GROMACS .gro file of C-alpha atoms in nm:
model
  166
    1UNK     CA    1   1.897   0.229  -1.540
    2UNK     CA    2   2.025   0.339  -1.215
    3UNK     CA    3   2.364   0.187  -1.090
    4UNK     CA    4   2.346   0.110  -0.724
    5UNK     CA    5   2.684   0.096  -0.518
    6UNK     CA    6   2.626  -0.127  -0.170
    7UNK     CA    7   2.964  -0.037   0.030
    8UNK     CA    8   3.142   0.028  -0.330
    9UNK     CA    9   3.000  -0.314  -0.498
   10UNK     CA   10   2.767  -0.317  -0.785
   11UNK     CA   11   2.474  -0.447  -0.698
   12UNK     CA   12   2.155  -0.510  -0.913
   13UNK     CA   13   1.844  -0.410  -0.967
   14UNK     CA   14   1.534  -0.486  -1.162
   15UNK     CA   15   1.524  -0.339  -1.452
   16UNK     CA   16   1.216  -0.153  -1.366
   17UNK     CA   17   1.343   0.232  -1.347
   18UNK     CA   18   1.097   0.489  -1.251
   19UNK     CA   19   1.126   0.838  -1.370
   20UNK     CA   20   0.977   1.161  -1.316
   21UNK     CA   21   0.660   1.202  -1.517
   22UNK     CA   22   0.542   0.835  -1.501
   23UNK     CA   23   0.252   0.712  -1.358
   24UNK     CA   24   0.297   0.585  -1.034
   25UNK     CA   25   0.327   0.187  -1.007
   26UNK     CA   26   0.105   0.026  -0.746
   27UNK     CA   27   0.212  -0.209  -0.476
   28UNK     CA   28   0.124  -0.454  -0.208
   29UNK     CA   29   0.307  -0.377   0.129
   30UNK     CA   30   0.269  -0.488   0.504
   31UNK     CA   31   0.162  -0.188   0.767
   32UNK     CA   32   0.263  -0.259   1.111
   33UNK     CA   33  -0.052  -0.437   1.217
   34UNK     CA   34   0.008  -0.677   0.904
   35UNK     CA   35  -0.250  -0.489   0.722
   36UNK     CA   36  -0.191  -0.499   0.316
   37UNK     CA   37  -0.104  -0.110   0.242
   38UNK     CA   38  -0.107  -0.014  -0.150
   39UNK     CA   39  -0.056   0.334  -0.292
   40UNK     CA   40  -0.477   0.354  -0.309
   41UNK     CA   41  -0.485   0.371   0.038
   42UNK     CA   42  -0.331   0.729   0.053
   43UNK     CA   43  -0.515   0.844  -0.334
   44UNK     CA   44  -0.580   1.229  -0.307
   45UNK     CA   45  -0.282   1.270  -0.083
   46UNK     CA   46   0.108   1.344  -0.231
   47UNK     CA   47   0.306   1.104  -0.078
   48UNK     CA   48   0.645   1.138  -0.015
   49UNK     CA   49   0.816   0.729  -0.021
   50UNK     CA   50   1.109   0.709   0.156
   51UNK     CA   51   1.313   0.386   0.132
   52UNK     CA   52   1.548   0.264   0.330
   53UNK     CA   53   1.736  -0.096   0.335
   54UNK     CA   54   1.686  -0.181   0.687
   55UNK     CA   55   1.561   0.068   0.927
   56UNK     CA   56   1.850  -0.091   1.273
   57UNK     CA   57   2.088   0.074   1.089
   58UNK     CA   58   2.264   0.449   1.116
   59UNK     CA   59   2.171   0.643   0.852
   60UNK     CA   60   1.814   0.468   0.770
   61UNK     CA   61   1.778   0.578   1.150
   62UNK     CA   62   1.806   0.929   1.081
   63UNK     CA   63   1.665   0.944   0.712
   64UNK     CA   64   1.342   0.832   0.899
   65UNK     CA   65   1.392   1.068   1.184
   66UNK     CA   66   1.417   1.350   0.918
   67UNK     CA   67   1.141   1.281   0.750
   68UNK     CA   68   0.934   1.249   1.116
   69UNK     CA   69   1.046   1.577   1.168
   70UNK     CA   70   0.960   1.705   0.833
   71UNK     CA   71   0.626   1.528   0.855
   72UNK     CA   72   0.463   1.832   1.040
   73UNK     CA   73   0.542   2.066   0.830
   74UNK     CA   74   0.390   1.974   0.482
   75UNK     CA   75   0.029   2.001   0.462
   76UNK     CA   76  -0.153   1.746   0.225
   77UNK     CA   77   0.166   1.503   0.219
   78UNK     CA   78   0.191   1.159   0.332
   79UNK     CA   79   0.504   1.017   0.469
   80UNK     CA   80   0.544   0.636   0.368
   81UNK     CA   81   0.903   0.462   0.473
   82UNK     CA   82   0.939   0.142   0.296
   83UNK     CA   83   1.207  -0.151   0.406
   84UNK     CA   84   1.203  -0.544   0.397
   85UNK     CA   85   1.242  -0.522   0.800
   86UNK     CA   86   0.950  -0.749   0.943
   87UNK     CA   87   0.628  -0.514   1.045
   88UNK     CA   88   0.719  -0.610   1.447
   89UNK     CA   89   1.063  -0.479   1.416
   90UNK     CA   90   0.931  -0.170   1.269
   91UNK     CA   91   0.643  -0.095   1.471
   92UNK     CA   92   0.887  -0.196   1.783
   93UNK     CA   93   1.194   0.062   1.695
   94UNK     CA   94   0.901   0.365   1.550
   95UNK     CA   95   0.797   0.286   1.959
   96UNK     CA   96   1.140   0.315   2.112
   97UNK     CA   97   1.217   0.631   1.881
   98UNK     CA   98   0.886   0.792   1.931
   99UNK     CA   99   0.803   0.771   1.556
  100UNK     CA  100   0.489   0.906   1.523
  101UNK     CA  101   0.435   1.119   1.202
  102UNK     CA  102   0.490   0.873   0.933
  103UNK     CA  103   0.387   0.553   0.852
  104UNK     CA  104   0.648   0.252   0.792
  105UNK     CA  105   0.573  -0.023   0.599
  106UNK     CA  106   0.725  -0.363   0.499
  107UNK     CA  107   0.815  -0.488   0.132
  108UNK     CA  108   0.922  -0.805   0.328
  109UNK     CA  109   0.665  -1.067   0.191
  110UNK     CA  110   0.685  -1.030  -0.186
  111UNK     CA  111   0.945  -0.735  -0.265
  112UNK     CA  112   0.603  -0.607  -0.432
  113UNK     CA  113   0.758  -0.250  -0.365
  114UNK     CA  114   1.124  -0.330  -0.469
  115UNK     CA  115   1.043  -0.461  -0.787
  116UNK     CA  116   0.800  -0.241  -0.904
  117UNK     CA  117   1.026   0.059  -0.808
  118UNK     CA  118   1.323  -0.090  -0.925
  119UNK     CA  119   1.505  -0.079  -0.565
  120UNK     CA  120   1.515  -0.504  -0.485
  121UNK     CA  121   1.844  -0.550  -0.404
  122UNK     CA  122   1.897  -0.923  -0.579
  123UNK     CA  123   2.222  -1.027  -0.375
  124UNK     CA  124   2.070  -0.901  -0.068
  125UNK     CA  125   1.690  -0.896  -0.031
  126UNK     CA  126   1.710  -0.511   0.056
  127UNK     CA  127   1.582  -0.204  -0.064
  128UNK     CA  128   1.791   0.002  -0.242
  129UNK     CA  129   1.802   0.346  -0.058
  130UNK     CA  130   1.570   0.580  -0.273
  131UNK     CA  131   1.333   0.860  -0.272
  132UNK     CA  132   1.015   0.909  -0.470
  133UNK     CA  133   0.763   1.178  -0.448
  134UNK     CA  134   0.385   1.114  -0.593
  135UNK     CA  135   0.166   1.368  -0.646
  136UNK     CA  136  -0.243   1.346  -0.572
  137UNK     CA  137  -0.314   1.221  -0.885
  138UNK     CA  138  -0.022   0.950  -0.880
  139UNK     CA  139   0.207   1.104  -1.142
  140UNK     CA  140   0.588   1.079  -1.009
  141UNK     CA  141   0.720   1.418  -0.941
  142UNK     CA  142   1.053   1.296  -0.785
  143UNK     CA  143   1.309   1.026  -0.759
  144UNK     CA  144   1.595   1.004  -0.607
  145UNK     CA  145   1.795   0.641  -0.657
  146UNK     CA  146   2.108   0.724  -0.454
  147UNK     CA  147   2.409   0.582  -0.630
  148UNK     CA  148   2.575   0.480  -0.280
  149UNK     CA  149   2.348   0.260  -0.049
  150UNK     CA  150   2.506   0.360   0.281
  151UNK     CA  151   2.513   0.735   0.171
  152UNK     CA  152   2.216   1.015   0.250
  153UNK     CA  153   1.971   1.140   0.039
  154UNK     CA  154   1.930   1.470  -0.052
  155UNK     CA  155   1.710   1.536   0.193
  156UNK     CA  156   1.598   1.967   0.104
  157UNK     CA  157   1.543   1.856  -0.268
  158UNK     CA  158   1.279   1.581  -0.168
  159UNK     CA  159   1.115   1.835   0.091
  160UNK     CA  160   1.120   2.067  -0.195
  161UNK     CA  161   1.007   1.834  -0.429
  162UNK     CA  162   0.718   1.699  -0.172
  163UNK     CA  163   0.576   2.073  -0.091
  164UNK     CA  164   0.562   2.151  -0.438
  165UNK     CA  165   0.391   1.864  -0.521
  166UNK     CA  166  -0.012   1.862  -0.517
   0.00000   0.00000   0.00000
């Protein structure tokens, strides 16, 4: 199981860890419009899941500005960044930031995402920062559960991960 720091506490997790090689679980998220999203919707595609606790905050700010940036550059990848922020707040800062080459999504109804990924936060309702790559047949390639919530991800290995995926 992965052990999950939130500003040096222990926080915890489902026990639902998933590791490179596994199929990928589905889930049942909220796209901006407050259409249902699942991992079906991008089938075909590698898909590169970025999750983030709330997306207000500092470093969720610019792990999803990365990956916006990054978004351009891989052909055949799909950029998905997960939190429990409502779909409004979302689609409201992607505006303000000029977001426009990935698509965010919200785990905020049923934590659908968080528990099937092992990343729901119990003593907070948040996602555990994370990183999963899924290649086009929906095997996991990558995963990244970074032991530190407030810390970075490795940002190049995920990339790396994500290009090499197909």
């Amino acid at each position: 199981m992965a052990s999950v720091t939130f500003k040096g506490n222990s926080v915890t997790l489902p026990k639902t860890e998933v590791k490179v090689g596994d199929e990928a679980p589905q889930f049942k998220v909220l796209a901006n419009d407050l259409s249902e999203v699942t991992l079906e919707n991008s089938k075909g595609k590698v898909r590169l899941i970025s999750v983030v606790p709330s997306i207000d905050t500092g470093v969720c700010e610019q792990q999803t500005r990365r990956f916006n940036e990054e978004a351009s550059k891989l052909d055949n990848v799909e950029i998905l960044t997960i939190s429990v922020d409502l779909p409004f707040a979302q689609k409201r800062w992607c505006a303000a930031e000029g977001i426009e080459n990935l698509q965010t999504l919200s785990d905020h109804r049923n934590l659908s995402f968080g528990t099937n990924y092992g990343v729901a936060i119990e003593e907070l309702r948040l996602l555990a920062r994370s990183i999963f790559v899924v290649d086009s047949s929906d095997t996991v390639t990558y995963v990244e559960y970074v032991p530190e919530v407030t810390d970075h991800p490795d940002y190049d290995a995920a990339i790396e991960a994500a290009r090499s995926a197909k």
